Amino acid sequence: MIRTPIAITGQGAVCALGIGLDAIWAELAAGRDGIGVIERFSTQRFGTHLGGMVPLPGTVGIDDALTTRAICVKYAVLAGQEALTRAEVPMHAPRRIALVLGTSMGSHLGGLHEASAEVAAALGIEGPVITISTACASSTNALGVGRDLLDDGRADVVLAGGADVLCPEIFAGFHALGLLSAGKCTPFSEGLGTTLGEGAGFLVLERAPEAKTRGAPFLACLSGYGLSADGYHATSPEPTGAGVARALRSTLDDAGLAAADVGYVNAHGTGTAANDPAEWRAITEVLGDQVPVSSTKSYLAHAQGAAGVLELICTLLAMEHGQVLPTLHFTKPRRQGPVDPIAQDRPRPLVFAHALSTNSAFGGANAAVAISRAVTPRRASPKRPIFISGVSSLVPSKEESRGEGLKRLIPTADTRNLDPSSIDLSTAIAQALHDAGLTLSGVARERTGLFVGTTNASPASWEEFRASVRERGIERASAPAFTRLVLNAASGVASRLLGLRGPTTTLTTGAGSGLLAAVLAAIYLESRADADRLVVAAVDELDAQRPTQGEGAASLVLTTFANESTIRLARWAVAARTHSTKPSPPSPQQGRGSG
Amino acid sequence: MRGETPASGTLRLCAEKVRALRLAPGQFLITDVSAAASCAVVLERSTA
């Protein structure tokens, strides 16, 4: 059985290199990076002053958080409009066009989903709007979710990608973690540290036969994707690269590719001491050490949640011109770096049939995608039935302190320095696994993933971060609190405490985020061979800024194995907001969300 | 419970219905709608 290939029919971007693909390619081809001294906000109190800022008039001199979100939306709308225009997408059926937007923290101080809704409204998109937030893996993850929506027939066109803005708080957080390079970042080369950036990029994805029928442009196939969790640390990658390797293998398997088919890898390549060697180990293990590997962060800087899609767009532009992009500023190779980092100052002529792009993130989330020059038929795994083998619903109790429930199930769990969201989410998941009678070990951990729906990062951690800035100054912002501000921080903690190392994502739609996580998990698990079960979970934390907000968490264990106590997840749907979702008869009893 | 639980509320409802289905066969449709998307799942335990 063959799965319908997914075509990339359009792309659009704004980034440090310019506004729009023509401007961006001119810089890429000339070997010019977009990194310079940040002018939008003061970096006087920090040891470094460089960033990859979008050269967009009207965004200089603004540093308040509300405007940060407005800038994020502006970038996304510009990039999204370019992609839709280049793909010549007919807008006569806007309810069949979905938006999957990956973002990390660039539109913070307001629900991430609210920014996505503004982008969709500005672009005339009326289908499902899904926000993926797995920190620096967000937009690569979003491309995969977009692919799944098309595979499952939930949309006819998906605009997938991401957007993020560099603001003082994010700069301060990376500074506090000691991750910023004094000079321009030099991935895989001497000179440690990264340079932060910003921007937005989107791809238009369509089922290839339908795209061909309407005469859409064809850029490439999105031939596969993969996700994984390190389950290791809040910010550092698993040093052996095992998590990245799982995402790469999963991507190859999904695309039906062998290692030898891959002609180029666009690496996450942040330039940090922790990321680059771990990533290279993973690439070597999965693809061997002869594949050309470069990092376009040397051009763009690290565009956070938008990094993945922007790097893929750079790869697509280079592929169109029969080239691969270099790692700029390369001087002397580090130990444990690529044999061929394309260390030159201009793109290299190289025609390749397939390429991979990979990203890794805070919270231990990894995502990778494969693109193919030609329409590539994909082998389909037989669709598997989905069952629920364990459930939990947690309401924090006044009778016991937070975390006691988790310690009952996992006595070794260290809940110190964890925020309420992380503790409650982990507790709910531990209870659901217990309800399912599961104790994970060995390979079962790698084949058990975690899909989380939530609305905001922990308000308690936000307050801790803000208090550190108020009391000590932005140059001494709290590094531990900063690491907990990404939406997937709680799921990263749960992955680590409970050993969930399979596919992972964190998403939000505002209300209904938990149910959407269940739907996306079902779509994934039904047709993928890289997981046997996906834990679905959701968490809400009290928020002083939102007096009506309550707290609690819930979890379901989805599995492909049935026994006498499993319940069938018989059908699922995700659609535009006012779509009538009517599973076929018989009419079941109905329940509406209590949120 | 006090207050809204926008992310976890519907998943909690799913958990409740799964527990109910363990006790007696049946079928439940669970839906949720936000400004971003509408979602639905059907939980089912047949008598067979």
XYZ file of C-alpha atoms in Angstrom, chain A residues 49-417:
369
model
C 25.513 42.427 21.340
C 24.924 40.396 18.197
C 21.713 39.032 16.769
C 20.128 37.971 13.527
C 17.357 40.562 13.399
C 14.791 40.913 10.636
C 15.588 44.104 8.709
C 11.997 45.277 8.768
C 11.382 49.028 9.125
C 9.095 49.907 12.007
C 10.281 47.265 14.442
C 13.279 49.138 15.822
C 13.084 50.744 19.248
C 10.199 48.648 20.484
C 10.723 46.335 23.388
C 7.493 45.833 25.278
C 6.006 42.379 25.319
C 2.688 43.254 23.734
C 4.473 44.680 20.754
C 6.713 41.642 20.641
C 3.606 39.626 19.884
C 2.511 42.149 17.251
C 5.912 41.843 15.562
C 5.667 38.059 15.651
C 2.274 38.192 13.958
C 3.598 40.660 11.398
C 6.514 38.399 10.472
C 4.223 35.386 10.231
C 1.688 37.161 8.048
C 4.389 38.405 5.674
C 5.934 34.954 5.323
C 2.591 33.169 5.145
C 1.266 35.524 2.480
C 4.357 35.004 0.353
C 4.014 31.230 0.627
C 0.313 31.225 -0.275
C 0.928 33.594 -3.186
C 3.847 31.624 -4.563
C 1.804 28.416 -4.290
C -1.100 30.142 -6.076
C -3.464 28.709 -3.487
C -7.094 29.312 -4.420
C -8.834 30.802 -1.394
C -12.373 29.770 -2.347
C -12.478 27.035 0.292
C -10.756 28.660 3.288
C -12.240 26.152 5.726
C -10.150 23.442 4.076
C -6.944 25.397 4.640
C -5.243 24.753 7.971
C -2.550 26.724 9.744
C 0.051 24.887 11.828
C 2.308 27.456 13.426
C 5.361 26.565 15.475
C 6.625 29.091 17.959
C 8.688 29.036 21.099
C 8.383 32.165 23.207
C 8.468 34.988 20.704
C 4.847 35.922 21.211
C 4.796 35.463 24.966
C 2.613 37.342 27.435
C -0.536 36.226 25.750
C -1.614 32.805 24.671
C 0.528 31.541 21.849
C -2.663 30.314 20.204
C -4.032 33.851 20.160
C -1.153 35.002 17.975
C -1.784 32.068 15.623
C -5.464 32.996 15.403
C -4.482 36.536 14.410
C -2.208 35.163 11.689
C -4.949 32.892 10.347
C -7.465 35.733 10.304
C -5.063 38.032 8.468
C -4.407 35.363 5.830
C -8.046 34.367 5.369
C -7.483 30.853 6.696
C -10.616 29.374 8.286
C -9.603 25.753 8.820
C -8.044 24.340 11.996
C -5.404 26.538 13.592
C -2.875 24.566 15.618
C 0.051 26.024 17.530
C 3.008 23.743 18.136
C 5.415 24.820 20.828
C 8.370 22.517 21.314
C 10.861 25.358 21.759
C 13.536 25.337 19.034
C 12.046 22.259 17.337
C 8.627 23.931 16.969
C 8.462 24.712 13.274
C 9.999 21.407 12.146
C 7.466 19.670 14.371
C 4.737 21.854 12.821
C 5.639 20.640 9.321
C 5.099 17.068 10.470
C 1.757 17.848 12.058
C 0.728 19.587 8.846
C 1.663 16.479 6.911
C -0.457 14.370 9.261
C -3.498 16.620 8.810
C -3.249 16.108 5.037
C -2.718 12.359 5.407
C -5.798 12.116 7.607
C -7.909 14.197 5.231
C -8.473 16.983 7.766
C -7.440 19.705 5.310
C -6.665 20.110 1.619
C -3.972 22.749 2.049
C -1.796 23.313 5.097
C 0.279 26.399 5.734
C 2.908 25.078 8.117
C 5.960 26.715 9.600
C 6.758 29.049 12.417
C 7.559 32.481 13.744
C 9.526 33.906 16.646
C 10.828 37.279 17.729
C 13.998 38.077 19.615
C 13.146 40.172 22.668
C 15.144 41.248 25.727
C 13.830 38.488 28.004
C 14.890 35.728 25.625
C 18.263 37.329 25.064
C 18.665 37.605 28.847
C 17.679 33.976 29.375
C 20.226 32.604 26.896
C 22.813 34.981 28.339
C 22.083 33.681 31.837
C 22.571 30.131 30.602
C 25.957 31.053 29.168
C 24.962 29.960 25.674
C 25.661 33.151 23.700
C 28.723 33.549 21.558
C 30.710 36.766 21.847
C 31.185 36.828 18.084
C 29.114 35.466 15.213
C 28.221 31.860 15.905
C 30.472 29.302 14.262
C 28.762 25.914 14.364
C 31.088 22.909 14.446
C 34.088 25.266 14.399
C 36.282 26.790 17.063
C 34.455 29.456 19.022
C 31.665 28.191 21.216
C 28.182 29.603 21.642
C 25.190 30.581 19.589
C 23.828 33.824 18.191
C 20.105 34.388 18.575
C 17.864 35.499 15.753
C 14.270 35.728 14.684
C 11.951 35.488 11.728
C 9.138 33.512 10.188
C 8.864 30.930 7.472
C 6.070 28.855 6.001
C 5.625 26.065 3.506
C 2.423 25.291 1.655
C 1.775 21.553 1.837
C -0.724 19.668 -0.321
C -1.413 16.102 -1.350
C 0.671 15.795 -4.507
C -2.001 14.446 -6.873
C -4.422 17.237 -5.996
C -1.695 19.849 -6.276
C -0.821 18.529 -9.716
C -4.461 18.579 -10.782
C -4.804 22.242 -9.918
C -1.507 23.058 -11.643
C 0.285 24.128 -8.480
C 4.024 24.747 -8.520
C 6.076 21.787 -7.298
C 9.139 22.547 -5.183
C 9.800 19.206 -3.508
C 8.168 16.453 -1.513
C 7.942 16.519 2.256
C 8.757 12.848 2.296
C 8.920 12.112 6.012
C 9.324 13.349 9.527
C 10.215 12.074 12.959
C 9.954 13.142 16.591
C 11.623 11.994 19.770
C 12.263 12.971 23.366
C 15.654 12.891 25.050
C 14.160 12.507 28.530
C 17.473 13.781 29.809
C 17.740 17.469 30.798
C 15.858 20.769 30.648
C 18.293 22.409 28.246
C 21.170 20.077 27.378
C 20.883 17.363 24.750
C 21.505 13.760 25.664
C 25.303 13.667 25.109
C 25.378 10.448 23.098
C 22.892 11.921 20.630
C 20.548 8.969 21.132
C 17.440 11.168 21.097
C 18.406 12.935 17.881
C 19.297 9.572 16.351
C 15.799 8.260 17.101
C 14.236 11.241 15.342
C 16.514 10.763 12.331
C 15.786 7.032 12.095
C 12.101 7.658 12.426
C 12.285 10.220 9.628
C 14.107 7.839 7.303
C 11.615 5.091 8.058
C 8.652 7.405 7.517
C 10.094 8.551 4.192
C 11.052 5.043 3.100
C 14.664 6.143 2.659
C 17.936 4.368 3.355
C 20.839 6.211 4.947
C 22.720 6.139 1.657
C 19.895 8.027 -0.060
C 20.545 11.183 1.974
C 22.773 13.618 0.123
C 22.847 16.509 2.589
C 21.925 17.335 6.190
C 21.002 20.778 7.430
C 21.904 20.358 11.089
C 20.504 22.143 14.108
C 24.126 23.236 14.607
C 23.658 25.931 17.225
C 27.358 26.296 17.888
C 27.085 25.437 21.573
C 29.455 23.068 23.312
C 26.640 20.674 24.187
C 24.604 20.585 20.972
C 27.087 20.187 18.166
C 28.987 17.059 19.276
C 25.807 15.264 20.387
C 24.170 16.018 17.069
C 27.191 14.864 15.100
C 27.252 11.585 17.014
C 23.610 11.049 16.076
C 24.204 11.849 12.406
C 27.220 9.545 12.284
C 25.324 6.727 13.928
C 22.359 6.947 11.554
C 23.842 8.250 8.301
C 27.567 7.565 8.553
C 30.297 10.195 8.586
C 30.596 11.009 4.900
C 27.374 12.956 4.365
C 27.875 16.730 3.920
C 26.497 18.558 6.977
C 26.173 22.305 7.422
C 24.446 24.736 9.729
C 22.685 27.731 8.225
C 22.556 29.311 11.676
C 25.888 30.738 10.561
C 23.813 32.821 8.094
C 20.554 33.401 9.976
C 21.535 33.057 13.623
C 19.260 30.903 15.761
C 15.684 31.889 14.950
C 14.326 29.870 17.904
C 10.992 28.231 17.079
C 11.211 29.452 13.480
C 14.700 28.030 13.015
C 13.668 24.679 11.558
C 11.426 25.909 8.793
C 13.779 28.757 7.871
C 16.666 26.317 7.613
C 14.563 23.999 5.472
C 13.609 26.902 3.217
C 17.309 27.718 2.809
C 17.893 24.082 1.873
C 15.037 24.162 -0.646
C 16.370 27.349 -2.242
C 19.830 25.835 -2.514
C 18.404 22.600 -3.916
C 16.548 24.574 -6.582
C 19.904 26.032 -7.642
C 21.733 22.701 -7.522
C 23.738 23.700 -4.469
C 24.180 23.121 -0.752
C 24.840 25.894 1.726
C 28.076 26.280 3.632
C 28.771 26.709 7.328
C 30.056 30.274 7.318
C 32.795 31.635 9.587
C 34.356 28.188 9.884
C 37.966 28.413 11.035
C 39.212 25.278 12.737
C 37.179 22.115 13.287
C 36.302 21.074 16.800
C 36.809 17.524 17.910
C 33.762 15.392 17.184
C 32.488 17.506 14.327
C 31.415 16.738 10.756
C 34.011 15.374 8.368
C 32.539 17.675 5.722
C 30.905 20.762 7.309
C 30.949 22.531 3.921
C 33.430 24.970 5.381
C 33.592 27.617 2.666
C 32.263 31.084 2.007
C 29.891 30.322 -0.867
C 27.357 27.568 -1.624
C 28.797 24.404 -3.131
C 27.417 22.926 -6.343
C 25.840 19.620 -5.368
C 22.751 17.914 -6.703
C 21.037 15.676 -4.192
C 17.845 13.654 -4.308
C 17.001 13.709 -0.605
C 17.996 15.880 2.351
C 17.308 15.920 6.062
C 16.862 18.891 8.362
C 16.942 18.402 12.095
C 16.311 20.467 15.222
C 16.634 19.889 18.941
C 15.104 21.882 21.731
C 14.851 22.769 25.385
C 12.773 20.150 27.116
C 14.588 17.463 25.128
C 12.274 17.576 22.093
C 13.802 16.537 18.763
C 12.270 16.814 15.305
C 13.542 16.065 11.816
C 12.108 16.203 8.312
C 13.082 14.729 4.972
C 12.611 16.447 1.633
C 12.916 14.846 -1.767
C 13.543 16.459 -5.120
C 10.966 14.297 -6.903
C 7.561 12.931 -5.986
C 8.394 10.043 -3.715
C 5.827 7.325 -3.074
C 5.775 6.363 0.588
C 5.168 2.900 1.850
C 2.151 2.868 4.135
C 1.996 0.882 7.312
C -1.367 -0.803 7.822
C -3.614 1.419 9.918
C -3.865 0.173 13.469
C -6.831 0.399 15.821
C -6.354 2.711 18.808
C -7.309 1.826 22.369
C -7.143 3.579 25.720
C -5.461 1.444 28.332
C -5.048 3.891 31.212
C -6.542 7.161 32.413
C -6.128 9.681 35.185
C -7.583 12.986 36.253
C -5.803 15.023 38.869
C -7.154 17.821 41.006
C -4.514 19.182 43.376
C -5.579 18.487 46.939
C -5.290 20.711 49.990
C -4.772 17.608 52.092
C -1.380 16.694 50.662
C 1.490 18.711 49.333
C 2.071 18.903 45.609
C 4.215 16.057 44.390
C 3.288 13.526 47.067
C 1.145 11.628 44.597
C 4.063 11.452 42.189
C 6.440 10.240 44.902
C 4.030 7.459 45.822
C 4.324 6.095 42.292
C 7.938 7.086 41.639
C 9.762 7.311 44.969
C 12.967 8.458 43.265
C 11.314 11.444 41.596
C 13.023 14.657 42.672
C 10.358 17.375 42.626
C 12.585 20.130 43.970
C 12.809 23.132 41.629
